[in-house]
Amino acid sequence: MFINQNRPRRTAAASLSTVGVLAVLSACASGGETAGGESFSIPDTDPTATVKVLSQLDLAKDNMQSVVDAFEQAHPTITIEWQTVPFDSLASTIDSRVSNKAGDPDVYWADQPRISALSARGMAQDLTEVFADAGDAFDPGAWNTGFYQDRLYALPIENSTQLVFCNLDLLQQAGLTAPSAAIDDRLTWEQLAADAVTATQGGAQYGLTFNQFDRYYQLEPLPVEKGGSTGVTGDDGLTPDFTSDEWVDALTWYQSLFETGAAPKGMTPEQTDTAFLAGQVAYTVSGPWLLPQLTDAGLNWGVTPQPTFEGSDTVATPTGSWSVAMNPFSKHKDAAAIFMNWLAIEDGGGYIAYRSNPSLPATVEGKEAYFQKDLFASPAGQDAAAIIDYETANTAVARPSTIGYIEFESILNSAFADIRNGADVAQALEDANDKLTVAWAKYE
Amino acid sequence: MTLAPTSRSGVSTSRRRPSAARHQVLWTIIFLAPAIVALLALRLAPSGQAIASSVFKAFPGGLVPPTFAGLDNYVALFGDPRFVDTVVRTLVFNVIINPLQIFVALLLAVLLVQRIPLDGVWRTLLFIPVTIPIVGSSVAWGAALGPDGPINTLLEAMGGNPQPFFTSPTQALAGIVVIASWIGIGYWMMFLISGLQAIPGELYEAARLDRAGPIRTFFSITIPMLRRPLLFVLVADTVSNFVLFVPIQMLTDGGPQDSTTLLMFDAYRTTYEYGSRNLGAAEVVILTAIMLFFVLLQFRLLREEKEKK
């Protein structure tokens, strides 16, 4: 799933000051034997090589040229050969190109929920020996997405989280006070739903929207905050676990949003950000990608952390985005490792430092530079920065690590949509459970 | 093609005939080759592949070789009540939509061969949906039947209740029938119009002389004379409705609550969305078998018709 699909193009070009160098390089000097492909290392002197990189990002359109130029300047003997395919065909392109064992591409962009599957199928190089000590540089939620069965297969290069944006004018119109931005002062989902209904009575066209209605990325926190699992259990990550009382409770609350009119029934994920920016929505749960558009839209907005349920002491927020992985058949693994290290780790990640419109970084150091941007200059922007910083470091719950993630997500998303349309919650989850059991039978 | 040279050339025909025949066979092969190659590459090979794939079991992705699984995939499918429901739903859908489309198409065709003013305009209007790409018409119908769409607005203006359409498990499949028929009826109507126009006028004249009324004429002249184009339309329409896919994928994604999951869509979803390509191949084989059964049944009807003559 491409979670940042609604992200706007950021125009402001800002180069980041590079602060400090991580100590991980010293740990990377030694190579090691690995299960997924031949071993490699990060040598002291650069080899002369061409590294082929496969991504859904375009050099020009997605501002990746500046990143490639900066790398080639820092490592003159390594040339980057950039290949772009559309997002929709990225997974199948990786599948066919890695499978033919020619070693092209050397490095590819990996959608985080697919990392387990790629690793299990032998399509990602085991990076554990060389990169395992780099974990401290990253937010834990993002870092953990690279692991499959305790081995590291990918390095995160960007991240995401969710927070609640509110339209202060609509709130005032309905006699509601702006919710606090303080982490310790979290709303409850029940309160937010009630306030959303009040807002519609006060004139807001829509009370509450989720950026991604009916999608697992967005709804995963609900059952987790009720005390349920992420939906998958078992050592192999192939046992569905979403028919528990906690899941039924959480999704019954989700269904009630549409029955009480707190949230609109027919709206698709593609329409939610636009509706909020047009001033039609009182509260929206969305990602940091909304920030630059908010500044442009001239809305009077505020933020508050994503709520939890009444009486729950668990807080969970969505997380995850893109990583980079190495082809186990690559013929230039050392050079590829140098590129991945530079892109994801060095100085908070060259991907963040040299891309003019970076997304939320996955590294702690990258985030520091990210929050210096003009985007976060306003008081509301400062609030948003504090929330994003806290949630990515403390409450992020990664999507489950399972080789069957794609089926899992697709089947659950359909169940969420049915629940939203009024299906019996327990029955819908039971049906999804049966379907997933059939879909996962091939892994037995 | 003209063939055997005559003895006019003065050469013994017994010697030339085999070479001429060889010549003819050669040209026949050359002319038929593109069609045969296309048939093999585009029809038979994929079918063979699907059958072969359906008896294996594999991890998704290209690196791990599949293992032979015999009929396991078929056993798994028919042991899954959800799949059996899908097969039944597909059959019911076809039992309803095919007669419906053909009946309405025939009604319109009969109407439009009458001497009515502006018949060309009406025919064009009815044919226009066929010319619109199905993706476009699906999007348009999706918007029209949306919760805040124009059809609900119209219903409310007339004092009715807004309907859930594609978000209701009891209405969504009917919505798909409407979209498929909106496109299909105009298309099949054109075949029936040409069939109607091929019926000799003197038959109707004779019927008139025998004082047959319009209904009697319709059942005793029109229907029997139209039998062959009707059977063609029946076969072709059945096939196209068995493989109906685009509106389902675009508008309902098989939902709500699987109410629009037909076999073709299910095979696609199993293969690509869930990555179970062998199970998906088994579904394709089952779908093809069901379709072949109906098509053969219809050809049997066609043959009986011939024999009667």
mmCIF file of C-alpha atoms in Angstrom, chain A residues 1-343:
data_model
loop_
_atom_site.group_PDB
_atom_site.id
_atom_site.type_symbol
_atom_site.label_atom_id
_atom_site.label_comp_id
_atom_site.label_asym_id
_atom_site.label_seq_id
_atom_site.Cartn_x
_atom_site.Cartn_y
_atom_site.Cartn_z
ATOM 1 C CA MET A 1 0.000 0.000 0.000
ATOM 2 C CA PHE A 2 1.310 3.406 -0.895
ATOM 3 C CA ILE A 3 0.271 5.247 2.183
ATOM 4 C CA ASN A 4 1.411 8.699 1.168
ATOM 5 C CA GLN A 5 -0.572 8.911 -1.992
ATOM 6 C CA ASN A 6 -2.256 12.146 -1.026
ATOM 7 C CA ARG A 7 0.977 13.853 -0.237
ATOM 8 C CA PRO A 8 1.396 17.112 -2.070
ATOM 9 C CA ARG A 9 4.446 18.171 -3.988
ATOM 10 C CA ARG A 10 6.481 20.298 -1.702
ATOM 11 C CA THR A 11 7.904 23.275 -3.498
ATOM 12 C CA ALA A 12 10.107 24.818 -0.884
ATOM 13 C CA ALA A 13 13.610 23.678 -1.530
ATOM 14 C CA ALA A 14 15.541 23.518 1.653
ATOM 15 C CA SER A 15 18.944 22.035 2.038
ATOM 16 C CA LEU A 16 19.598 20.544 5.406
ATOM 17 C CA SER A 17 22.566 21.142 7.561
ATOM 18 C CA THR A 18 24.262 17.871 8.188
ATOM 19 C CA VAL A 19 24.924 17.424 11.828
ATOM 20 C CA GLY A 20 27.358 14.829 13.091
ATOM 21 C CA VAL A 21 28.243 11.467 11.673
ATOM 22 C CA LEU A 22 26.819 8.270 13.048
ATOM 23 C CA ALA A 23 29.129 5.765 14.543
ATOM 24 C CA VAL A 24 27.530 2.927 12.621
ATOM 25 C CA LEU A 25 30.162 2.986 9.922
ATOM 26 C CA SER A 26 32.739 1.495 12.205
ATOM 27 C CA ALA A 27 30.407 -1.403 12.849
ATOM 28 C CA CYS A 28 29.882 -1.817 9.152
ATOM 29 C CA ALA A 29 33.499 -2.377 8.258
ATOM 30 C CA SER A 30 33.325 -6.102 8.710
ATOM 31 C CA GLY A 31 31.382 -8.349 6.400
ATOM 32 C CA GLY A 32 29.651 -11.588 7.231
ATOM 33 C CA GLU A 33 28.144 -14.760 5.825
ATOM 34 C CA THR A 34 24.428 -14.418 5.345
ATOM 35 C CA ALA A 35 21.595 -16.699 4.437
ATOM 36 C CA GLY A 36 20.025 -14.498 1.766
ATOM 37 C CA GLY A 37 22.771 -14.159 -0.833
ATOM 38 C CA GLU A 38 26.550 -13.928 -0.731
ATOM 39 C CA SER A 39 28.180 -11.825 1.950
ATOM 40 C CA PHE A 40 29.348 -8.272 1.442
ATOM 41 C CA SER A 41 30.804 -5.415 3.430
ATOM 42 C CA ILE A 42 31.236 -1.704 3.387
ATOM 43 C CA PRO A 43 34.912 -1.385 2.416
ATOM 44 C CA ASP A 44 37.158 1.476 3.506
ATOM 45 C CA THR A 45 37.908 2.490 -0.053
ATOM 46 C CA ASP A 46 35.109 2.822 -2.570
ATOM 47 C CA PRO A 47 35.007 0.252 -5.387
ATOM 48 C CA THR A 48 34.465 1.399 -8.952
ATOM 49 C CA ALA A 49 31.010 0.255 -9.922
ATOM 50 C CA THR A 50 27.642 1.150 -11.383
ATOM 51 C CA VAL A 51 24.738 0.614 -8.995
ATOM 52 C CA LYS A 52 21.351 0.094 -10.626
ATOM 53 C CA VAL A 53 18.498 1.464 -8.525
ATOM 54 C CA LEU A 54 14.822 0.637 -9.132
ATOM 55 C CA SER A 55 12.235 2.983 -7.648
ATOM 56 C CA GLN A 56 8.750 4.329 -8.181
ATOM 57 C CA LEU A 57 10.221 7.824 -7.781
ATOM 58 C CA ASP A 58 11.196 9.813 -10.825
ATOM 59 C CA LEU A 59 14.510 11.671 -10.974
ATOM 60 C CA ALA A 60 12.985 14.931 -12.146
ATOM 61 C CA LYS A 61 9.354 14.816 -11.071
ATOM 62 C CA ASP A 62 10.080 13.517 -7.575
ATOM 63 C CA ASN A 63 13.241 15.539 -6.973
ATOM 64 C CA MET A 64 15.567 12.548 -6.832
ATOM 65 C CA GLN A 65 18.203 13.996 -9.183
ATOM 66 C CA SER A 66 19.653 16.150 -6.414
ATOM 67 C CA VAL A 67 19.969 13.068 -4.192
ATOM 68 C CA VAL A 68 21.785 11.062 -6.896
ATOM 69 C CA ASP A 69 24.078 14.014 -7.694
ATOM 70 C CA ALA A 70 24.991 14.457 -4.031
ATOM 71 C CA PHE A 71 25.817 10.754 -3.686
ATOM 72 C CA GLU A 72 27.970 10.679 -6.820
ATOM 73 C CA GLN A 73 29.830 13.729 -5.591
ATOM 74 C CA ALA A 74 30.526 12.071 -2.243
ATOM 75 C CA HIS A 75 31.454 8.748 -3.879
ATOM 76 C CA PRO A 76 32.918 9.637 -7.313
ATOM 77 C CA THR A 77 33.850 6.061 -8.289
ATOM 78 C CA ILE A 78 30.276 4.808 -7.918
ATOM 79 C CA THR A 79 27.773 5.668 -10.631
ATOM 80 C CA ILE A 80 24.037 5.428 -10.023
ATOM 81 C CA GLU A 81 21.883 4.120 -12.864
ATOM 82 C CA TRP A 82 18.339 5.173 -11.980
ATOM 83 C CA GLN A 83 15.286 3.218 -13.175
ATOM 84 C CA THR A 84 11.721 4.353 -12.560
ATOM 85 C CA VAL A 85 8.583 2.213 -12.832
ATOM 86 C CA PRO A 86 5.070 3.284 -11.772
ATOM 87 C CA PHE A 87 4.052 2.333 -8.238
ATOM 88 C CA ASP A 88 1.421 -0.118 -9.488
ATOM 89 C CA SER A 89 3.990 -2.198 -11.354
ATOM 90 C CA LEU A 90 6.848 -1.906 -8.871
ATOM 91 C CA ALA A 91 6.069 -5.151 -7.020
ATOM 92 C CA SER A 92 5.732 -7.213 -10.196
ATOM 93 C CA THR A 93 8.855 -5.630 -11.708
ATOM 94 C CA ILE A 94 10.897 -6.501 -8.628
ATOM 95 C CA ASP A 95 9.471 -10.018 -8.739
ATOM 96 C CA SER A 96 10.409 -10.674 -12.349
ATOM 97 C CA ARG A 97 13.753 -8.837 -12.395
ATOM 98 C CA VAL A 98 15.147 -10.284 -9.183
ATOM 99 C CA SER A 99 13.886 -13.772 -10.112
ATOM 100 C CA ASN A 100 15.917 -13.876 -13.319
ATOM 101 C CA LYS A 101 19.061 -13.679 -11.137
ATOM 102 C CA ALA A 102 20.916 -11.276 -13.429
ATOM 103 C CA GLY A 103 21.569 -8.921 -10.530
ATOM 104 C CA ASP A 104 19.653 -5.984 -11.997
ATOM 105 C CA PRO A 105 18.631 -3.877 -10.078
ATOM 106 C CA ASP A 106 21.183 -3.839 -7.268
ATOM 107 C CA VAL A 107 18.999 -1.789 -4.934
ATOM 108 C CA TYR A 108 15.239 -1.363 -4.998
ATOM 109 C CA TRP A 109 12.536 0.595 -3.205
ATOM 110 C CA ALA A 110 10.586 -1.767 -0.947
ATOM 111 C CA ASP A 111 7.050 -1.106 0.236
ATOM 112 C CA GLN A 112 7.374 -1.909 3.940
ATOM 113 C CA PRO A 113 4.418 -4.318 4.267
ATOM 114 C CA ARG A 114 5.954 -6.401 1.464
ATOM 115 C CA ILE A 115 9.359 -6.810 3.088
ATOM 116 C CA SER A 116 8.456 -10.076 4.843
ATOM 117 C CA ALA A 117 7.221 -11.593 1.606
ATOM 118 C CA LEU A 118 10.274 -10.399 -0.334
ATOM 119 C CA SER A 119 12.576 -11.817 2.349
ATOM 120 C CA ALA A 120 10.777 -15.159 2.587
ATOM 121 C CA ARG A 121 10.897 -15.553 -1.187
ATOM 122 C CA GLY A 122 14.643 -15.005 -1.231
ATOM 123 C CA MET A 123 14.342 -11.729 -3.092
ATOM 124 C CA ALA A 124 16.032 -9.505 -0.520
ATOM 125 C CA GLN A 125 19.631 -9.668 0.669
ATOM 126 C CA ASP A 126 20.101 -10.391 4.367
ATOM 127 C CA LEU A 127 21.615 -7.175 5.727
ATOM 128 C CA THR A 128 21.955 -8.275 9.349
ATOM 129 C CA GLU A 129 25.734 -8.665 9.564
ATOM 130 C CA VAL A 130 26.489 -5.285 8.088
ATOM 131 C CA PHE A 131 23.638 -3.039 9.187
ATOM 132 C CA ALA A 132 22.142 -4.551 12.352
ATOM 133 C CA ASP A 133 23.933 -2.104 14.642
ATOM 134 C CA ALA A 134 22.472 0.920 12.883
ATOM 135 C CA GLY A 135 19.156 0.586 14.726
ATOM 136 C CA ASP A 136 19.792 3.415 17.176
ATOM 137 C CA ALA A 137 19.749 5.902 14.342
ATOM 138 C CA PHE A 138 16.098 5.151 13.554
ATOM 139 C CA ASP A 139 12.705 5.483 15.165
ATOM 140 C CA PRO A 140 12.038 1.966 16.461
ATOM 141 C CA GLY A 141 8.704 1.595 14.658
ATOM 142 C CA ALA A 142 10.338 2.323 11.316
ATOM 143 C CA TRP A 143 13.442 0.208 12.029
ATOM 144 C CA ASN A 144 11.410 -2.861 12.966
ATOM 145 C CA THR A 145 9.704 -2.944 9.583
ATOM 146 C CA GLY A 146 12.971 -4.195 8.067
ATOM 147 C CA PHE A 147 13.033 -7.449 10.058
ATOM 148 C CA TYR A 148 11.728 -10.844 9.058
ATOM 149 C CA GLN A 149 12.280 -13.761 11.475
ATOM 150 C CA ASP A 150 14.861 -11.709 13.390
ATOM 151 C CA ARG A 151 16.992 -10.975 10.344
ATOM 152 C CA LEU A 152 17.299 -7.523 8.788
ATOM 153 C CA TYR A 153 16.368 -7.213 5.110
ATOM 154 C CA ALA A 154 15.662 -3.520 4.484
ATOM 155 C CA LEU A 155 16.540 -0.032 5.697
ATOM 156 C CA PRO A 156 13.709 2.466 6.190
ATOM 157 C CA ILE A 157 14.165 5.769 4.392
ATOM 158 C CA GLU A 158 10.942 7.533 5.306
ATOM 159 C CA ASN A 159 8.157 7.218 7.800
ATOM 160 C CA SER A 160 4.608 8.322 8.503
ATOM 161 C CA THR A 161 2.267 8.924 11.403
ATOM 162 C CA GLN A 162 -1.241 10.250 12.030
ATOM 163 C CA LEU A 163 -2.611 13.148 14.033
ATOM 164 C CA VAL A 164 -5.963 14.882 14.315
ATOM 165 C CA PHE A 165 -6.297 18.162 12.446
ATOM 166 C CA CYS A 166 -9.229 20.405 13.293
ATOM 167 C CA ASN A 167 -10.909 23.332 11.585
ATOM 168 C CA LEU A 168 -11.035 25.880 14.412
ATOM 169 C CA ASP A 169 -13.653 28.065 12.696
ATOM 170 C CA LEU A 170 -16.100 25.171 12.402
ATOM 171 C CA LEU A 171 -15.448 24.218 16.024
ATOM 172 C CA GLN A 172 -16.117 27.729 17.237
ATOM 173 C CA GLN A 173 -19.268 27.918 15.141
ATOM 174 C CA ALA A 174 -20.535 24.823 16.969
ATOM 175 C CA GLY A 175 -19.486 26.128 20.372
ATOM 176 C CA LEU A 176 -16.694 23.578 20.746
ATOM 177 C CA THR A 177 -13.348 24.435 22.266
ATOM 178 C CA ALA A 178 -10.183 23.588 20.406
ATOM 179 C CA PRO A 179 -8.712 20.319 21.716
ATOM 180 C CA SER A 180 -5.355 20.484 23.441
ATOM 181 C CA ALA A 181 -2.203 19.683 21.502
ATOM 182 C CA ALA A 182 -0.501 18.329 24.602
ATOM 183 C CA ILE A 183 0.458 14.661 24.485
ATOM 184 C CA ASP A 184 -0.758 14.152 28.062
ATOM 185 C CA ASP A 185 -4.100 15.650 27.211
ATOM 186 C CA ARG A 186 -5.265 13.152 24.599
ATOM 187 C CA LEU A 187 -8.938 13.072 23.628
ATOM 188 C CA THR A 188 -10.853 9.823 23.759
ATOM 189 C CA TRP A 189 -12.339 8.408 20.557
ATOM 190 C CA GLU A 190 -15.753 8.538 22.229
ATOM 191 C CA GLN A 191 -15.363 12.265 22.950
ATOM 192 C CA LEU A 192 -14.079 12.982 19.448
ATOM 193 C CA ALA A 193 -17.081 11.176 17.935
ATOM 194 C CA ALA A 194 -19.515 13.141 20.135
ATOM 195 C CA ASP A 195 -17.797 16.440 19.277
ATOM 196 C CA ALA A 196 -17.946 15.535 15.591
ATOM 197 C CA VAL A 197 -21.724 15.142 15.811
ATOM 198 C CA THR A 198 -21.952 18.496 17.625
ATOM 199 C CA ALA A 199 -19.860 20.076 14.874
ATOM 200 C CA THR A 200 -22.255 18.850 12.179
ATOM 201 C CA GLN A 201 -25.155 20.288 14.145
ATOM 202 C CA GLY A 202 -23.253 23.571 14.284
ATOM 203 C CA GLY A 203 -22.951 23.731 10.504
ATOM 204 C CA ALA A 204 -19.961 21.596 9.504
ATOM 205 C CA GLN A 205 -20.792 19.504 6.456
ATOM 206 C CA TYR A 206 -18.831 16.557 7.879
ATOM 207 C CA GLY A 207 -17.883 15.987 11.504
ATOM 208 C CA LEU A 208 -14.986 13.535 11.388
ATOM 209 C CA THR A 209 -13.061 11.946 8.549
ATOM 210 C CA PHE A 210 -10.223 9.446 8.475
ATOM 211 C CA ASN A 211 -7.699 10.123 5.761
ATOM 212 C CA GLN A 212 -7.913 6.470 4.762
ATOM 213 C CA PHE A 213 -11.394 5.224 5.585
ATOM 214 C CA ASP A 214 -11.643 1.432 5.564
ATOM 215 C CA ARG A 215 -7.909 0.843 5.260
ATOM 216 C CA TYR A 216 -5.865 -1.230 7.627
ATOM 217 C CA TYR A 217 -3.053 1.324 7.933
ATOM 218 C CA GLN A 218 -5.514 3.793 9.410
ATOM 219 C CA LEU A 219 -7.640 1.470 11.530
ATOM 220 C CA GLU A 220 -4.943 -0.784 13.010
ATOM 221 C CA PRO A 221 -4.661 1.397 16.167
ATOM 222 C CA LEU A 222 -8.332 0.918 17.105
ATOM 223 C CA PRO A 223 -8.235 -2.785 18.086
ATOM 224 C CA VAL A 224 -4.726 -2.379 19.500
ATOM 225 C CA GLU A 225 -5.940 0.395 21.791
ATOM 226 C CA LYS A 226 -8.792 -1.855 22.894
ATOM 227 C CA GLY A 227 -6.172 -4.410 23.922
ATOM 228 C CA GLY A 228 -6.356 -6.604 20.811
ATOM 229 C CA SER A 229 -3.535 -7.762 18.567
ATOM 230 C CA THR A 230 -2.513 -6.250 15.252
ATOM 231 C CA GLY A 231 -4.592 -8.986 13.621
ATOM 232 C CA VAL A 232 -1.881 -11.600 13.111
ATOM 233 C CA THR A 233 -0.299 -14.047 15.539
ATOM 234 C CA GLY A 234 1.834 -17.170 15.443
ATOM 235 C CA ASP A 235 5.574 -17.589 15.025
ATOM 236 C CA ASP A 236 5.222 -17.677 11.284
ATOM 237 C CA GLY A 237 2.845 -14.679 11.266
ATOM 238 C CA LEU A 238 0.250 -16.739 9.428
ATOM 239 C CA THR A 239 -2.499 -17.089 12.027
ATOM 240 C CA PRO A 240 -5.329 -14.573 11.605
ATOM 241 C CA ASP A 241 -6.336 -12.989 14.903
ATOM 242 C CA PHE A 242 -9.035 -10.443 14.332
ATOM 243 C CA THR A 243 -12.215 -12.047 15.603
ATOM 244 C CA SER A 244 -11.530 -11.284 19.275
ATOM 245 C CA ASP A 245 -13.868 -9.197 21.434
ATOM 246 C CA GLU A 246 -11.372 -6.333 21.273
ATOM 247 C CA TRP A 247 -11.556 -6.270 17.502
ATOM 248 C CA VAL A 248 -15.345 -6.502 17.521
ATOM 249 C CA ASP A 249 -15.543 -3.664 20.093
ATOM 250 C CA ALA A 250 -13.168 -1.415 18.187
ATOM 251 C CA LEU A 251 -14.941 -1.894 14.881
ATOM 252 C CA THR A 252 -18.365 -1.562 16.461
ATOM 253 C CA TRP A 253 -17.221 1.897 17.507
ATOM 254 C CA TYR A 254 -16.013 2.517 13.927
ATOM 255 C CA GLN A 255 -19.422 1.471 12.613
ATOM 256 C CA SER A 256 -21.204 3.732 15.092
ATOM 257 C CA LEU A 257 -19.453 6.755 13.566
ATOM 258 C CA PHE A 258 -21.461 6.273 10.397
ATOM 259 C CA GLU A 259 -24.698 5.431 12.166
ATOM 260 C CA THR A 260 -24.635 8.570 14.310
ATOM 261 C CA GLY A 261 -23.600 10.777 11.408
ATOM 262 C CA ALA A 262 -20.255 11.649 13.009
ATOM 263 C CA ALA A 263 -18.532 10.492 9.817
ATOM 264 C CA PRO A 264 -19.767 10.365 6.197
ATOM 265 C CA LYS A 265 -20.624 6.981 4.685
ATOM 266 C CA GLY A 266 -19.811 7.484 1.039
ATOM 267 C CA MET A 267 -16.497 9.347 1.181
ATOM 268 C CA THR A 268 -13.431 7.616 -0.325
ATOM 269 C CA PRO A 269 -9.857 8.019 0.943
ATOM 270 C CA GLU A 270 -9.051 10.066 -2.157
ATOM 271 C CA GLN A 271 -11.625 12.687 -1.190
ATOM 272 C CA THR A 272 -10.825 13.212 2.480
ATOM 273 C CA ASP A 273 -7.905 15.644 2.415
ATOM 274 C CA THR A 274 -9.580 17.741 -0.257
ATOM 275 C CA ALA A 275 -12.765 17.982 1.803
ATOM 276 C CA PHE A 276 -10.853 19.125 4.874
ATOM 277 C CA LEU A 277 -8.866 21.695 2.894
ATOM 278 C CA ALA A 278 -12.131 22.996 1.416
ATOM 279 C CA GLY A 279 -13.350 23.763 4.938
ATOM 280 C CA GLN A 280 -16.102 21.099 4.959
ATOM 281 C CA VAL A 281 -14.747 18.926 7.782
ATOM 282 C CA ALA A 282 -14.424 19.708 11.500
ATOM 283 C CA TYR A 283 -11.922 16.966 12.439
ATOM 284 C CA THR A 284 -9.738 14.793 10.246
ATOM 285 C CA VAL A 285 -7.259 12.092 11.201
ATOM 286 C CA SER A 286 -4.497 12.466 8.640
ATOM 287 C CA GLY A 287 -0.751 12.489 8.075
ATOM 288 C CA PRO A 288 2.015 15.127 8.037
ATOM 289 C CA TRP A 289 1.621 15.373 4.259
ATOM 290 C CA LEU A 290 -1.410 17.558 4.924
ATOM 291 C CA LEU A 291 0.721 20.301 6.526
ATOM 292 C CA PRO A 292 2.032 22.136 3.448
ATOM 293 C CA GLN A 293 -1.449 22.141 1.918
ATOM 294 C CA LEU A 294 -2.921 23.551 5.118
ATOM 295 C CA THR A 295 -0.549 26.463 4.948
ATOM 296 C CA ASP A 296 -1.617 27.106 1.349
ATOM 297 C CA ALA A 297 -5.345 26.659 2.007
ATOM 298 C CA GLY A 298 -5.432 29.492 4.530
ATOM 299 C CA LEU A 299 -7.497 27.494 7.037
ATOM 300 C CA ASN A 300 -7.628 28.372 10.706
ATOM 301 C CA TRP A 301 -6.418 24.994 11.932
ATOM 302 C CA GLY A 302 -5.170 23.251 15.038
ATOM 303 C CA VAL A 303 -3.860 19.787 15.899
ATOM 304 C CA THR A 304 -4.337 17.257 18.658
ATOM 305 C CA PRO A 305 -2.780 13.810 19.092
ATOM 306 C CA GLN A 306 -4.683 10.773 17.828
ATOM 307 C CA PRO A 307 -7.066 9.696 20.635
ATOM 308 C CA THR A 308 -7.355 6.414 22.477
ATOM 309 C CA PHE A 309 -10.446 4.712 23.890
ATOM 310 C CA GLU A 310 -12.027 5.640 27.219
ATOM 311 C CA GLY A 311 -10.398 3.632 29.979
ATOM 312 C CA SER A 312 -7.588 2.360 27.767
ATOM 313 C CA ASP A 313 -4.001 3.071 28.727
ATOM 314 C CA THR A 314 -2.658 1.921 25.372
ATOM 315 C CA VAL A 315 -2.008 4.450 22.656
ATOM 316 C CA ALA A 316 -1.246 3.234 19.157
ATOM 317 C CA THR A 317 -0.549 5.230 16.007
ATOM 318 C CA PRO A 318 -0.039 4.104 12.414
ATOM 319 C CA THR A 319 3.486 4.135 11.045
ATOM 320 C CA GLY A 320 5.562 2.977 8.117
ATOM 321 C CA SER A 321 6.346 3.969 4.594
ATOM 322 C CA TRP A 322 9.228 3.050 2.240
ATOM 323 C CA SER A 323 12.491 1.195 2.696
ATOM 324 C CA VAL A 324 15.376 0.214 0.446
ATOM 325 C CA ALA A 325 16.469 -3.392 -0.046
ATOM 326 C CA MET A 326 19.298 -5.124 -1.902
ATOM 327 C CA ASN A 327 19.007 -7.717 -4.646
ATOM 328 C CA PRO A 328 20.639 -10.930 -3.331
ATOM 329 C CA PHE A 329 21.949 -11.562 -6.873
ATOM 330 C CA SER A 330 23.602 -8.142 -7.129
ATOM 331 C CA LYS A 331 27.131 -8.205 -8.555
ATOM 332 C CA HIS A 332 28.078 -4.961 -6.820
ATOM 333 C CA LYS A 333 26.968 -5.547 -3.259
ATOM 334 C CA ASP A 334 29.693 -3.481 -1.627
ATOM 335 C CA ALA A 335 28.905 -0.459 -3.763
ATOM 336 C CA ALA A 336 25.181 -1.041 -3.245
ATOM 337 C CA ALA A 337 25.730 -1.174 0.515
ATOM 338 C CA ILE A 338 27.667 2.108 0.410
ATOM 339 C CA PHE A 339 24.750 3.688 -1.448
ATOM 340 C CA MET A 340 22.132 2.294 0.959
ATOM 341 C CA ASN A 341 24.150 3.398 3.963
ATOM 342 C CA TRP A 342 24.526 6.896 2.568
ATOM 343 C CA LEU A 343 20.865 7.065 1.515
#
